[in-house]
Coordinates of C-alpha atoms and ligand atoms in Angstrom, one line a residue:
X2 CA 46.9 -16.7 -37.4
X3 CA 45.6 -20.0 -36.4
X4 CA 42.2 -20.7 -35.5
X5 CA 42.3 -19.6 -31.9
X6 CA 39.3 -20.1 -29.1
X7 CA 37.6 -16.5 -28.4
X8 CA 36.1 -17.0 -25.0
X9 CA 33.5 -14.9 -23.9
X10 CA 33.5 -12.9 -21.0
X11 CA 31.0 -10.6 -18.8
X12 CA 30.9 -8.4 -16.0
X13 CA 31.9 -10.7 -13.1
X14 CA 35.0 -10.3 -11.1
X15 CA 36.0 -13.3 -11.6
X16 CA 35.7 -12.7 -15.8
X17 CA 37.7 -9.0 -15.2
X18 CA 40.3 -11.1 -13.3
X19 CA 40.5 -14.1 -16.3
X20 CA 40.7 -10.8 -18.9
X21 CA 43.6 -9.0 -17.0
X22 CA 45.6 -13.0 -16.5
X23 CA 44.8 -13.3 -20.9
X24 CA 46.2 -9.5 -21.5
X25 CA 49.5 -10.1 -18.4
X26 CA 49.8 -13.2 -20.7
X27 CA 50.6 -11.3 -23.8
X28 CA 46.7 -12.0 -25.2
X29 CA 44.2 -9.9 -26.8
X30 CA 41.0 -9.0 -25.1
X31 CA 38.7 -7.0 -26.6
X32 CA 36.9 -4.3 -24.4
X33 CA 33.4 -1.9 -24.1
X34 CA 34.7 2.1 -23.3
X35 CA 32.2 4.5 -24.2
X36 CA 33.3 5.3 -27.2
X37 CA 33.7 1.9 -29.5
X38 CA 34.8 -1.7 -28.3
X39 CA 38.5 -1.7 -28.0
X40 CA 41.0 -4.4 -29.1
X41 CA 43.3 -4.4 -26.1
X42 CA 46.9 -5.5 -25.5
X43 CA 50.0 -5.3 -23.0
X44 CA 50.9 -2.2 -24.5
X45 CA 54.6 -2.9 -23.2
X46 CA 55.0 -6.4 -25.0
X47 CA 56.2 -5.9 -28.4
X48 CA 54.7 -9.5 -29.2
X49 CA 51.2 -8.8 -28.0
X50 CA 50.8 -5.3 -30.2
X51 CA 51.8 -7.2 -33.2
X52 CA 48.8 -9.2 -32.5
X53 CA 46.7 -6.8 -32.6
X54 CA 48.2 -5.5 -36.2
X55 CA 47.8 -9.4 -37.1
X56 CA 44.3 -9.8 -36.2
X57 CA 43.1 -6.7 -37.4
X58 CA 45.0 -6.6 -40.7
X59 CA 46.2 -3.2 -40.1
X60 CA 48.7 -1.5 -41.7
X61 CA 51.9 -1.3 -39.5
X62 CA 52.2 2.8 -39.7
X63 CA 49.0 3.2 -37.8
X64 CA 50.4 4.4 -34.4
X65 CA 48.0 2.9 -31.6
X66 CA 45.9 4.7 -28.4
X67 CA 47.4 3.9 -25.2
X68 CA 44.6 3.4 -22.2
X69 CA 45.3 4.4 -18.6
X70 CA 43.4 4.4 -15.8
X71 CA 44.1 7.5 -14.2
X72 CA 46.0 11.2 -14.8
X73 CA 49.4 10.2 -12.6
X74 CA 50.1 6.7 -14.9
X75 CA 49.4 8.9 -18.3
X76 CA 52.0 11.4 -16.6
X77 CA 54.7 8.4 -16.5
X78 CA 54.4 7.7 -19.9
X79 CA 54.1 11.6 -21.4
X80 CA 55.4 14.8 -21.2
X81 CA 52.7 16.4 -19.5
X82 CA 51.7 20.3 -19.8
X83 CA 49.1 22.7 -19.0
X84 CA 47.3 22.6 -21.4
X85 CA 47.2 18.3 -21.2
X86 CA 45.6 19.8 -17.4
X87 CA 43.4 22.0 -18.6
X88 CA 41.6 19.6 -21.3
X89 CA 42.5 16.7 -19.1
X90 CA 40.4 18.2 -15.6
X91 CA 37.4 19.4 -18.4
X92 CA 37.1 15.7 -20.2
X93 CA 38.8 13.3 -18.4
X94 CA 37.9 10.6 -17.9
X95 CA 36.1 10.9 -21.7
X96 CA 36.0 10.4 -25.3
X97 CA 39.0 12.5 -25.9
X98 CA 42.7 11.7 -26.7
X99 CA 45.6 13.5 -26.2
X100 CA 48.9 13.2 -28.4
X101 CA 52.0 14.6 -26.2
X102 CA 55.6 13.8 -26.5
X103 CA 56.5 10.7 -25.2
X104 CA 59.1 10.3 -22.0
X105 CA 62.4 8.2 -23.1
X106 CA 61.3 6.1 -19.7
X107 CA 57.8 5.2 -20.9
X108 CA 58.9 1.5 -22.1
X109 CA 56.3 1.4 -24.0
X110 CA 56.7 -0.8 -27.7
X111 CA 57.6 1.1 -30.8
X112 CA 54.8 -1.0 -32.3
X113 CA 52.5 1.3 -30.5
X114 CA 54.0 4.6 -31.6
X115 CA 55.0 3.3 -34.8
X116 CA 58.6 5.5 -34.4
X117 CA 56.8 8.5 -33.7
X118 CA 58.2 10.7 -30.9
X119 CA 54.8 11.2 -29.7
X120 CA 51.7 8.9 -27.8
X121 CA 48.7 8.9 -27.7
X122 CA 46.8 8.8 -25.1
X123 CA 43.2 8.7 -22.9
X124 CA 41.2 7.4 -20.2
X125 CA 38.5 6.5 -20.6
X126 CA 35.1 6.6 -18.7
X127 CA 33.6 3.4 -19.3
X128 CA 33.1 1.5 -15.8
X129 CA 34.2 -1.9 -17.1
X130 CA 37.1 -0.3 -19.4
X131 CA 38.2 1.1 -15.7
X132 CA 38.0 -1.7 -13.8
X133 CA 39.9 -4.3 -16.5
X134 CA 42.5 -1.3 -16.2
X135 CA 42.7 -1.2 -12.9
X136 CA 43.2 -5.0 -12.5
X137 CA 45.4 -5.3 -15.6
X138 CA 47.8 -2.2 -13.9
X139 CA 49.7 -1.6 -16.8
X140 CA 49.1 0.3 -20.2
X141 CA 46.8 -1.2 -22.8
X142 CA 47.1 -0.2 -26.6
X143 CA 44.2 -0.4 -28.4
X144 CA 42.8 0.5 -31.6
X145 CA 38.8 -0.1 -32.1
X146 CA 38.3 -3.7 -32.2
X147 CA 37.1 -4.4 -36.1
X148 CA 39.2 -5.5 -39.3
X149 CA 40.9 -2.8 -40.5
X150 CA 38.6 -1.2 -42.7
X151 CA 35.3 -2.7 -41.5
X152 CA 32.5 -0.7 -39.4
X153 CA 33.7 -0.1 -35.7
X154 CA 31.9 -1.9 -33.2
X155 CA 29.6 -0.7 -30.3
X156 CA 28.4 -3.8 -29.0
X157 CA 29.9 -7.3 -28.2
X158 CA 28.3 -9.1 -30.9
X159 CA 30.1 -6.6 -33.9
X160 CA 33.3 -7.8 -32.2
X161 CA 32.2 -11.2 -32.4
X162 CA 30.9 -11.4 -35.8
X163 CA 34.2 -10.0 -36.7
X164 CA 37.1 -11.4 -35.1
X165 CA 36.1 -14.4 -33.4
X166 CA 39.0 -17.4 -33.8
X167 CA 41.4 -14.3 -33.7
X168 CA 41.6 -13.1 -30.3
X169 CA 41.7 -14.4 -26.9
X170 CA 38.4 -12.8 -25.5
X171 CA 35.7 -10.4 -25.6
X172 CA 34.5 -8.6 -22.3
X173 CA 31.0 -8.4 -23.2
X174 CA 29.6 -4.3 -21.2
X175 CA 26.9 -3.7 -23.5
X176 CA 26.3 -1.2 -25.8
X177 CA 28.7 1.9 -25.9
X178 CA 26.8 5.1 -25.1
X179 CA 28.9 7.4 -26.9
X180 CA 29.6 5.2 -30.5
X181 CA 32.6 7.0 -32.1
X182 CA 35.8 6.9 -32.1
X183 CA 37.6 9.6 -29.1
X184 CA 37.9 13.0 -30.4
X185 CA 42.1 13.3 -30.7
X186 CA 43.9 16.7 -29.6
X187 CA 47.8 17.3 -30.8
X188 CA 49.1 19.2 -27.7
X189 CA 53.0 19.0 -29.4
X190 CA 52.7 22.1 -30.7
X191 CA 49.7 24.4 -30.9
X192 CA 46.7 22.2 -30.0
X193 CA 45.5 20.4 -33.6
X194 CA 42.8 18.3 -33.7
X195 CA 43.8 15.1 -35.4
X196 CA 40.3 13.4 -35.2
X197 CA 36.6 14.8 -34.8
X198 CA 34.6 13.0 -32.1
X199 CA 33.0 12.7 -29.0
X200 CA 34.5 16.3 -27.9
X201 CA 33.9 19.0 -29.8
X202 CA 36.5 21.5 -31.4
X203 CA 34.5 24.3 -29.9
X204 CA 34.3 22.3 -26.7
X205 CA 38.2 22.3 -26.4
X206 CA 39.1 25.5 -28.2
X207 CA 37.0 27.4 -25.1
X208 CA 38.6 25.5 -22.3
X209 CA 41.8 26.0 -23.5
X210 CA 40.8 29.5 -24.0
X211 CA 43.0 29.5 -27.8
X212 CA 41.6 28.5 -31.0
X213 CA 42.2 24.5 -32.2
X214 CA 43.6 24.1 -35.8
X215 CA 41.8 21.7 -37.9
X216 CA 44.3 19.1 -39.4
X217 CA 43.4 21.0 -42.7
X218 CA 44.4 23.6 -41.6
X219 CA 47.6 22.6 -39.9
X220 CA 48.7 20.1 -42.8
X221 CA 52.3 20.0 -41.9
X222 CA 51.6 18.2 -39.1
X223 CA 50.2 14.9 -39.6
X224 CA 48.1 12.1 -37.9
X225 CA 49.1 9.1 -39.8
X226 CA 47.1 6.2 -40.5
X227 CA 44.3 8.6 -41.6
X228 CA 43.3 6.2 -44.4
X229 CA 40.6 8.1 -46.4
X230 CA 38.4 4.3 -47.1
X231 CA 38.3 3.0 -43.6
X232 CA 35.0 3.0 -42.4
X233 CA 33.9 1.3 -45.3
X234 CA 30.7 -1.6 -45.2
X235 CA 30.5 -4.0 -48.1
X236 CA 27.9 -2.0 -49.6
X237 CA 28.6 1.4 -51.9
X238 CA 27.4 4.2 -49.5
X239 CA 25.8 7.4 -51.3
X240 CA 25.9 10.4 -49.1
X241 CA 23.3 13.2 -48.4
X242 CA 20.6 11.6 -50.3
X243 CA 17.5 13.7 -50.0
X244 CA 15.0 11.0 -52.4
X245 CA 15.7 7.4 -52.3
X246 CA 16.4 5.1 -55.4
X247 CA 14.9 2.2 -56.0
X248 CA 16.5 -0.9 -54.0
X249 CA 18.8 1.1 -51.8
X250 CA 19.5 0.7 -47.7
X251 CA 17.8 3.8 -46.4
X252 CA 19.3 5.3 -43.2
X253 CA 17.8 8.5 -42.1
X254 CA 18.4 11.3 -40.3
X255 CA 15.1 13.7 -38.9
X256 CA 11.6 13.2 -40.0
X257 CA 12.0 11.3 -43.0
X258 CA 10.6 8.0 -44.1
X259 CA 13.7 5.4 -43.9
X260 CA 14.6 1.8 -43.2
X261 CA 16.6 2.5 -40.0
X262 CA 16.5 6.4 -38.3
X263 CA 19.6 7.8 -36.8
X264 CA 17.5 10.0 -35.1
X265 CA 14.1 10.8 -35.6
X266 CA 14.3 13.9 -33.5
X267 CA 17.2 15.0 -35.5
X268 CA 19.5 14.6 -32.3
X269 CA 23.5 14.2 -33.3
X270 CA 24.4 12.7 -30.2
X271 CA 21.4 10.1 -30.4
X272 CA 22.3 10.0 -33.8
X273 CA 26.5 9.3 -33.0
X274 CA 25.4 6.3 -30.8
X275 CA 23.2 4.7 -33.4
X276 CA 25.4 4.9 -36.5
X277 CA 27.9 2.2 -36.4
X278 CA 25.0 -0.3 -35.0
X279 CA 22.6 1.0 -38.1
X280 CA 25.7 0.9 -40.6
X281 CA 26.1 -3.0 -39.3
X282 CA 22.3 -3.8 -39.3
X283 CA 21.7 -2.1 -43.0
X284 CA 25.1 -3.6 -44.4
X285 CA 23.8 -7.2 -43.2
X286 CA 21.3 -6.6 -45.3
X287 CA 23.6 -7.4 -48.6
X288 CA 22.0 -4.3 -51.0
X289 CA 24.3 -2.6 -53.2
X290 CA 24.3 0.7 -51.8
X291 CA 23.4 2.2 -48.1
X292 CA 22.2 5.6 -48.7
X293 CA 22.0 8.6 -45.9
X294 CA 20.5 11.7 -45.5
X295 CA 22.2 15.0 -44.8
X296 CA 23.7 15.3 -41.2
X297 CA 24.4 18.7 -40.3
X298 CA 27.8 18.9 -39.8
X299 CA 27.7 21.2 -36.9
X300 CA 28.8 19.8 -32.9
X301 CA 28.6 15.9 -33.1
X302 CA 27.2 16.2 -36.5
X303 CA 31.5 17.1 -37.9
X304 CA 32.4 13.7 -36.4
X305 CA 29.2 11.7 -38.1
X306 CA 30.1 13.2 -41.1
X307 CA 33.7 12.4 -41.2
X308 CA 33.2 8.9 -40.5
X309 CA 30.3 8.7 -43.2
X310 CA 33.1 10.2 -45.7
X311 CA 35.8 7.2 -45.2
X312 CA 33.1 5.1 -45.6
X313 CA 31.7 6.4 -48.7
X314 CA 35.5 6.8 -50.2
X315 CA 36.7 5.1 -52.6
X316 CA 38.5 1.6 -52.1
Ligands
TXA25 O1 37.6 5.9 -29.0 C1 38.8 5.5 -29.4 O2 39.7 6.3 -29.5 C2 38.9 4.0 -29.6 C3 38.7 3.3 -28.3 C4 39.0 1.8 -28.4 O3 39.5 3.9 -27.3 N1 40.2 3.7 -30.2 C5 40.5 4.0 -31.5 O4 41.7 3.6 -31.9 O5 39.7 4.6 -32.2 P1 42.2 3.5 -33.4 O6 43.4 2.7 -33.4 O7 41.1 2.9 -34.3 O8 42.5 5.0 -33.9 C6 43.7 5.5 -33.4 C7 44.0 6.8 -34.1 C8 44.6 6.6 -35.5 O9 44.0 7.4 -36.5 C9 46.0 7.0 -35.3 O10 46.6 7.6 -36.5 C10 45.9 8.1 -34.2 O11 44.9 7.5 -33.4 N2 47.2 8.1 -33.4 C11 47.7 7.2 -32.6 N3 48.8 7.6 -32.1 C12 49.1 8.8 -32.7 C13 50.2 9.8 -32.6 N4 51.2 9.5 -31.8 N5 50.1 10.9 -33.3 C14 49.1 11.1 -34.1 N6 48.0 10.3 -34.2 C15 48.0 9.1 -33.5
MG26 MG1 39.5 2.3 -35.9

């Protein structure tokens, strides 16, 4: 793609109207929600998703999220059910993300689904994420906003630093207060859960008063684009490292002597928010390996660690 101008926008009205004209225009504008910065698109032009697989160098049969601003446009686009209302009135709006079959009417771009029969879909809470939604009024796909395989981003500059001269703009909110990805629920069928994240399984499992399979354990179903390497940093990353080596990145977890602390209180939700931001900061940093204490891999903890494992796979 050519060199392309990113401009880059704030909080204003007038900025949230000039990122609504750029995405109505078939652009890509890049967007705080409380989970991770998203790279957003008309999710209805065919021409705009591709950019978004162009400018992050994804892999085409990585089906994208759809984001809505509010229960009755996710209800035009999916085959709603009650248990989509029962998770939907707990966590909506929120980090979660449902995948429900999608209506023959929904016009959205088989981009977006990649041919699947199903969508995926969420709203979410951010304030800024809401109000470009409102004043876009239409659906907007979008995956986090990074290079496919790079660290997600959770602030502005991340976004910058890597897709700037790619995309149209970047809505600069801040810092995202939850800092994964959306936990994602397969209502299809029994409830799955596709993705760990900002929701717990436990959290969803007692609302919808059944238990939730793990994707393990359902393996005939799968979420595709589940690419084991894909949170991966320059550097090697050595997991649940309870001494330091000499020369290492040293991210720690609880009271522990480190470079950068993912939460000295041992907190997984403090420690969720931090992680992308420390994995940026410590990979800057150019040493060979980035090594992490244990996380317990309990509540948020499941999520931190499955995002520590992609980026510690092999690439
Ligand atoms: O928090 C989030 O969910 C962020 C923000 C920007 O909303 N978005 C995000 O998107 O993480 P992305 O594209 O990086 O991850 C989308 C995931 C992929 O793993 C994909 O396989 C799964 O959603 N997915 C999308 N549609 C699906 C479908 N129909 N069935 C199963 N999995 C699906
Ligand atoms: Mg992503």
């Amino acid at each position: 793609m050519a060199n392309i101008p990113t401009e880059r926008l704030g909080q204003s009205a007038q900025d949230l109207s000039r990122a609504a004209e750029i995405l109505a225009q078939g652009g890509l504008v890049a967007f705080p929600t409380e989970t991770v910065y998203g790279l957003g698109a008309d999710a209805c032009n065919d021409r705009a998703v591709a950019r978004i697989y162009e400018a992050k160098g994804r892999p085409s049969f990585n089906p994208l999220i759809v984001h809505l601003p509010s229960v009755e446009a996710v209800k035009r686009l999916v085959i709603w059910s009650d248990a989509a209302d029962l998770v939907a009135r707990a966590f909506w709006t929120g980090p979660l993300t449902l995948v429900l079959p999608i209506r023959p009417d929904a016009g959205v771009s088989k981009l977006v689904t990649a041919g699947l029969e199903t969508l995926a879909v969420r709203i979410p809470a951010a304030p800024l994420a809401q109000d470009l939604l409102a004043e876009f009024g239409g659906p907007v796909a979008a995956p986090s906003a990074n290079t496919s395989g790079h660290i997600s981003p959770t602030r502005a500059v991340h976004v910058q630093n890597d897709l700037t001269g790619r995309i149209d703009a970047v809505l600069d909110g801040g810092a995202c207060s939850v800092g994964l990805e959306s936990t994602i629920l397969g209502l299809v069928g029994a409830p799955i859960l596709l993705r760990p994240g900002g929701v717990t399984r436990a959290e969803l499992a007692q609302v919808l008063g059944k238990p939730v399979a793990t994707r393990d354990e359902a393996a005939a179903i799968s979420a595709p684009g589940q690419i084991k390497s894909h949170y991966a940093p320059r550097a090697q990353v050595r997991l649940n490292a309870t001494e330091w080596r000499d020369g290492e990145s040293r991210l720690g977890f609880g009271t522990v002597e480190c470079d950068l602390n993912l939460s000295p209180s041992a907190d997984l939700t403090e420690a969720a928010a931090n992680l992308f931001e420390y994995l940026h900061q410590l990979d800057a940093r150019g040493t060979p390996t980035i090594a992490v204490s244990p996380i317990p891999d309990t509540g948020m903890g499941t999520a931190i660690n499955d995002r520590l494992n992609r980026a510690a796979a092999d690439r």
